[in-house]
PDB file of C-alpha atoms in Angstrom:
ATOM      1  CA  UNK A 377     187.933 -17.063 175.550  1.00  0.00           C
ATOM      2  CA  UNK A 378     184.842 -15.725 177.291  1.00  0.00           C
ATOM      3  CA  UNK A 379     182.208 -18.178 178.405  1.00  0.00           C
ATOM      4  CA  UNK A 380     178.947 -17.747 176.560  1.00  0.00           C
ATOM      5  CA  UNK A 381     177.085 -18.216 179.843  1.00  0.00           C
ATOM      6  CA  UNK A 382     178.426 -15.065 181.471  1.00  0.00           C
ATOM      7  CA  UNK A 383     178.267 -11.428 180.616  1.00  0.00           C
ATOM      8  CA  UNK A 384     180.454 -10.078 183.447  1.00  0.00           C
ATOM      9  CA  UNK A 385     179.898  -6.442 182.474  1.00  0.00           C
ATOM     10  CA  UNK A 386     176.129  -6.770 182.876  1.00  0.00           C
ATOM     11  CA  UNK A 387     174.220  -6.794 186.143  1.00  0.00           C
ATOM     12  CA  UNK A 388     170.581  -7.830 186.399  1.00  0.00           C
ATOM     13  CA  UNK A 389     169.587  -4.156 186.761  1.00  0.00           C
ATOM     14  CA  UNK A 390     171.151  -3.399 183.363  1.00  0.00           C
ATOM     15  CA  UNK A 391     169.845  -6.371 181.446  1.00  0.00           C
ATOM     16  CA  UNK A 392     167.137  -5.385 178.975  1.00  0.00           C
ATOM     17  CA  UNK A 393     163.889  -7.313 178.919  1.00  0.00           C
ATOM     18  CA  UNK A 394     164.117 -10.153 176.416  1.00  0.00           C
ATOM     19  CA  UNK A 395     161.274 -10.517 173.908  1.00  0.00           C
ATOM     20  CA  UNK A 396     159.755 -13.967 174.061  1.00  0.00           C
ATOM     21  CA  UNK A 397     156.875 -15.981 172.778  1.00  0.00           C
ATOM     22  CA  UNK A 398     155.234 -17.639 175.768  1.00  0.00           C
ATOM     23  CA  UNK A 399     156.357 -21.028 174.429  1.00  0.00           C
ATOM     24  CA  UNK A 400     160.019 -19.899 174.701  1.00  0.00           C
ATOM     25  CA  UNK A 401     159.719 -19.670 178.481  1.00  0.00           C
ATOM     26  CA  UNK A 402     159.897 -23.475 178.724  1.00  0.00           C
ATOM     27  CA  UNK A 403     163.536 -23.183 177.562  1.00  0.00           C
ATOM     28  CA  UNK A 404     164.638 -20.870 180.386  1.00  0.00           C
ATOM     29  CA  UNK A 405     167.361 -22.484 182.476  1.00  0.00           C
ATOM     30  CA  UNK A 406     168.510 -21.625 185.988  1.00  0.00           C
ATOM     31  CA  UNK A 407     172.212 -20.730 185.690  1.00  0.00           C
ATOM     32  CA  UNK A 408     174.905 -22.162 187.979  1.00  0.00           C
ATOM     33  CA  UNK A 409     175.386 -19.922 191.021  1.00  0.00           C
ATOM     34  CA  UNK A 410     178.962 -19.161 189.971  1.00  0.00           C
ATOM     35  CA  UNK A 411     177.813 -17.728 186.661  1.00  0.00           C
ATOM     36  CA  UNK A 412     174.606 -16.050 187.761  1.00  0.00           C
ATOM     37  CA  UNK A 413     174.219 -12.709 186.022  1.00  0.00           C
ATOM     38  CA  UNK A 414     170.548 -13.157 185.205  1.00  0.00           C
ATOM     39  CA  UNK A 415     167.674 -14.881 186.902  1.00  0.00           C
ATOM     40  CA  UNK A 416     167.642 -17.380 184.039  1.00  0.00           C
ATOM     41  CA  UNK A 417     169.730 -18.235 181.008  1.00  0.00           C
ATOM     42  CA  UNK A 418     168.244 -18.619 177.551  1.00  0.00           C
ATOM     43  CA  UNK A 419     170.627 -20.106 174.960  1.00  0.00           C
ATOM     44  CA  UNK A 420     173.610 -18.737 176.902  1.00  0.00           C
ATOM     45  CA  UNK A 421     172.111 -15.267 177.381  1.00  0.00           C
ATOM     46  CA  UNK A 422     171.246 -14.017 180.877  1.00  0.00           C
ATOM     47  CA  UNK A 423     167.579 -13.152 181.339  1.00  0.00           C
ATOM     48  CA  UNK A 424     166.249 -11.130 184.246  1.00  0.00           C
ATOM     49  CA  UNK A 425     163.044  -9.730 182.738  1.00  0.00           C
ATOM     50  CA  UNK A 426     160.818 -10.976 179.940  1.00  0.00           C
ATOM     51  CA  UNK A 427     158.833  -8.989 177.384  1.00  0.00           C
ATOM     52  CA  UNK A 428     155.633 -10.686 176.286  1.00  0.00           C
ATOM     53  CA  UNK A 429     152.604  -9.729 174.262  1.00  0.00           C
ATOM     54  CA  UNK A 430     149.290 -11.494 173.963  1.00  0.00           C
ATOM     55  CA  UNK A 431     145.540 -11.364 173.914  1.00  0.00           C
ATOM     56  CA  UNK A 432     143.719 -11.292 177.228  1.00  0.00           C
ATOM     57  CA  UNK A 433     141.658 -14.485 177.465  1.00  0.00           C
ATOM     58  CA  UNK A 434     140.558 -14.109 181.098  1.00  0.00           C
ATOM     59  CA  UNK A 435     140.664 -11.155 183.476  1.00  0.00           C
ATOM     60  CA  UNK A 436     140.276 -11.090 187.255  1.00  0.00           C
ATOM     61  CA  UNK A 437     140.380  -7.400 188.255  1.00  0.00           C
ATOM     62  CA  UNK A 438     139.766  -8.112 191.945  1.00  0.00           C
ATOM     63  CA  UNK A 439     142.931 -10.258 192.043  1.00  0.00           C
ATOM     64  CA  UNK A 440     144.817  -8.105 189.488  1.00  0.00           C
ATOM     65  CA  UNK A 441     145.393 -11.198 187.340  1.00  0.00           C
ATOM     66  CA  UNK A 442     145.176 -11.745 183.588  1.00  0.00           C
ATOM     67  CA  UNK A 443     145.558 -14.817 181.458  1.00  0.00           C
ATOM     68  CA  UNK A 444     147.126 -13.925 178.119  1.00  0.00           C
ATOM     69  CA  UNK A 445     147.676 -16.068 175.037  1.00  0.00           C
ATOM     70  CA  UNK A 446     150.085 -15.203 172.218  1.00  0.00           C
ATOM     71  CA  UNK A 447     149.190 -18.107 169.943  1.00  0.00           C
ATOM     72  CA  UNK A 448     152.106 -20.205 171.237  1.00  0.00           C
ATOM     73  CA  UNK A 449     150.937 -20.607 174.823  1.00  0.00           C
ATOM     74  CA  UNK A 450     149.198 -19.055 177.786  1.00  0.00           C
ATOM     75  CA  UNK A 451     150.550 -17.389 180.923  1.00  0.00           C
ATOM     76  CA  UNK A 452     149.120 -15.811 184.061  1.00  0.00           C
ATOM     77  CA  UNK A 453     150.100 -12.150 184.421  1.00  0.00           C
ATOM     78  CA  UNK A 454     150.126 -10.658 187.913  1.00  0.00           C
ATOM     79  CA  UNK A 455     149.535  -6.885 187.698  1.00  0.00           C
ATOM     80  CA  UNK A 456     149.609  -6.312 191.473  1.00  0.00           C
ATOM     81  CA  UNK A 457     152.998  -4.531 191.324  1.00  0.00           C
ATOM     82  CA  UNK A 458     151.827  -2.080 188.652  1.00  0.00           C
ATOM     83  CA  UNK A 459     149.487   0.862 188.482  1.00  0.00           C
ATOM     84  CA  UNK A 460     146.205  -0.192 186.915  1.00  0.00           C
ATOM     85  CA  UNK A 461     143.823   2.602 185.943  1.00  0.00           C
ATOM     86  CA  UNK A 462     141.678   0.610 183.535  1.00  0.00           C
ATOM     87  CA  UNK A 463     141.830  -3.157 183.773  1.00  0.00           C
ATOM     88  CA  UNK A 464     142.114  -4.820 180.356  1.00  0.00           C
ATOM     89  CA  UNK A 465     139.142  -6.909 179.299  1.00  0.00           C
ATOM     90  CA  UNK A 466     139.209 -10.216 177.418  1.00  0.00           C
ATOM     91  CA  UNK A 467     140.002  -9.621 173.749  1.00  0.00           C
ATOM     92  CA  UNK A 468     142.424  -6.747 174.417  1.00  0.00           C
ATOM     93  CA  UNK A 469     146.056  -7.107 173.335  1.00  0.00           C
ATOM     94  CA  UNK A 470     148.598  -6.244 176.029  1.00  0.00           C
ATOM     95  CA  UNK A 471     152.361  -5.843 176.157  1.00  0.00           C
ATOM     96  CA  UNK A 472     153.898  -6.980 179.455  1.00  0.00           C
ATOM     97  CA  UNK A 473     157.404  -6.618 180.871  1.00  0.00           C
ATOM     98  CA  UNK A 474     158.113  -8.514 184.053  1.00  0.00           C
ATOM     99  CA  UNK A 475     159.808 -11.370 185.823  1.00  0.00           C
ATOM    100  CA  UNK A 476     158.998 -15.065 185.911  1.00  0.00           C
ATOM    101  CA  UNK A 477     159.700 -15.783 189.591  1.00  0.00           C
ATOM    102  CA  UNK A 478     160.044 -19.544 189.190  1.00  0.00           C
ATOM    103  CA  UNK A 479     159.144 -22.182 186.690  1.00  0.00           C
ATOM    104  CA  UNK A 480     155.804 -23.437 187.948  1.00  0.00           C
ATOM    105  CA  UNK A 481     152.667 -24.594 186.234  1.00  0.00           C
ATOM    106  CA  UNK A 482     150.808 -22.553 185.237  1.00  0.00           C
ATOM    107  CA  UNK A 483     153.538 -20.068 184.355  1.00  0.00           C
ATOM    108  CA  UNK A 484     153.250 -16.676 186.043  1.00  0.00           C
ATOM    109  CA  UNK A 485     154.778 -13.367 184.989  1.00  0.00           C
ATOM    110  CA  UNK A 486     154.859 -10.653 187.655  1.00  0.00           C
ATOM    111  CA  UNK A 487     154.528  -7.487 185.602  1.00  0.00           C
ATOM    112  CA  UNK A 488     156.743  -4.507 186.310  1.00  0.00           C
ATOM    113  CA  UNK A 489     155.048  -2.597 183.494  1.00  0.00           C
ATOM    114  CA  UNK A 490     152.335  -3.219 180.953  1.00  0.00           C
ATOM    115  CA  UNK A 491     150.392  -1.427 178.252  1.00  0.00           C
ATOM    116  CA  UNK A 492     147.198  -2.040 176.315  1.00  0.00           C
ATOM    117  CA  UNK A 493     148.338  -2.097 172.669  1.00  0.00           C
ATOM    118  CA  UNK A 494     144.969  -3.056 171.199  1.00  0.00           C
ATOM    119  CA  UNK A 495     144.647   0.229 169.333  1.00  0.00           C
ATOM    120  CA  UNK A 496     148.072  -0.014 167.705  1.00  0.00           C
ATOM    121  CA  UNK A 497     147.770  -0.988 164.059  1.00  0.00           C
ATOM    122  CA  UNK A 498     148.268  -4.718 163.502  1.00  0.00           C
ATOM    123  CA  UNK A 499     150.365  -5.031 166.675  1.00  0.00           C
ATOM    124  CA  UNK A 500     149.606  -8.743 167.211  1.00  0.00           C
ATOM    125  CA  UNK A 501     150.688  -9.708 163.680  1.00  0.00           C
ATOM    126  CA  UNK A 502     153.832  -7.581 163.875  1.00  0.00           C
ATOM    127  CA  UNK A 503     154.797  -9.291 167.152  1.00  0.00           C
ATOM    128  CA  UNK A 504     154.589 -12.706 165.473  1.00  0.00           C
ATOM    129  CA  UNK A 505     157.164 -11.493 162.902  1.00  0.00           C
ATOM    130  CA  UNK A 506     159.306  -9.401 165.236  1.00  0.00           C
ATOM    131  CA  UNK A 507     160.113 -12.034 167.888  1.00  0.00           C
ATOM    132  CA  UNK A 508     161.556 -14.665 165.497  1.00  0.00           C
ATOM    133  CA  UNK A 509     163.544 -11.963 163.700  1.00  0.00           C
ATOM    134  CA  UNK A 510     165.073 -10.723 166.973  1.00  0.00           C
ATOM    135  CA  UNK A 511     165.853 -14.277 168.080  1.00  0.00           C
ATOM    136  CA  UNK A 512     167.534 -15.042 164.740  1.00  0.00           C
ATOM    137  CA  UNK A 513     169.527 -11.815 164.462  1.00  0.00           C
ATOM    138  CA  UNK A 514     170.088 -10.490 167.975  1.00  0.00           C
ATOM    139  CA  UNK A 515     169.723 -13.333 170.479  1.00  0.00           C
ATOM    140  CA  UNK A 516     171.284 -16.013 168.293  1.00  0.00           C
ATOM    141  CA  UNK A 517     174.463 -17.709 169.426  1.00  0.00           C
ATOM    142  CA  UNK A 518     176.610 -16.000 166.819  1.00  0.00           C
ATOM    143  CA  UNK A 519     176.118 -12.680 168.654  1.00  0.00           C
ATOM    144  CA  UNK A 520     176.811 -13.969 172.165  1.00  0.00           C
ATOM    145  CA  UNK A 521     180.597 -13.929 171.741  1.00  0.00           C
ATOM    146  CA  UNK A 522     180.765 -10.219 170.888  1.00  0.00           C
TER     147      UNK A 522
END
């Protein structure tokens, strides 16, 4: 029987970004070195990159930092590794894919890509429905043994 904590056929470069509410990040666990196929493990699933969405509550263009809030929590987003043509202002809704280098307070996500999704119809409300659905039907434990 395969261990639920390893996906031997997956390397961190192949792992898709996992959609999370910011509050979910508190449940990320550092896997044992012998089973390390992701930077973290979330309910037995390896996680290398996270996919977040939230409203910009503070922006510091000179430092390339944002604070975003998704209604479940707040996180600092470091955009220094991305191309920023127009820095998002407070009130904008952004989608961020990146890594959480270590569990520190406040949480930081180093973005590898991001997009302003403010103009997409009802994007914030859809996200609040989409993430629980994905966690229930894709990331749930019943699918980890496939």
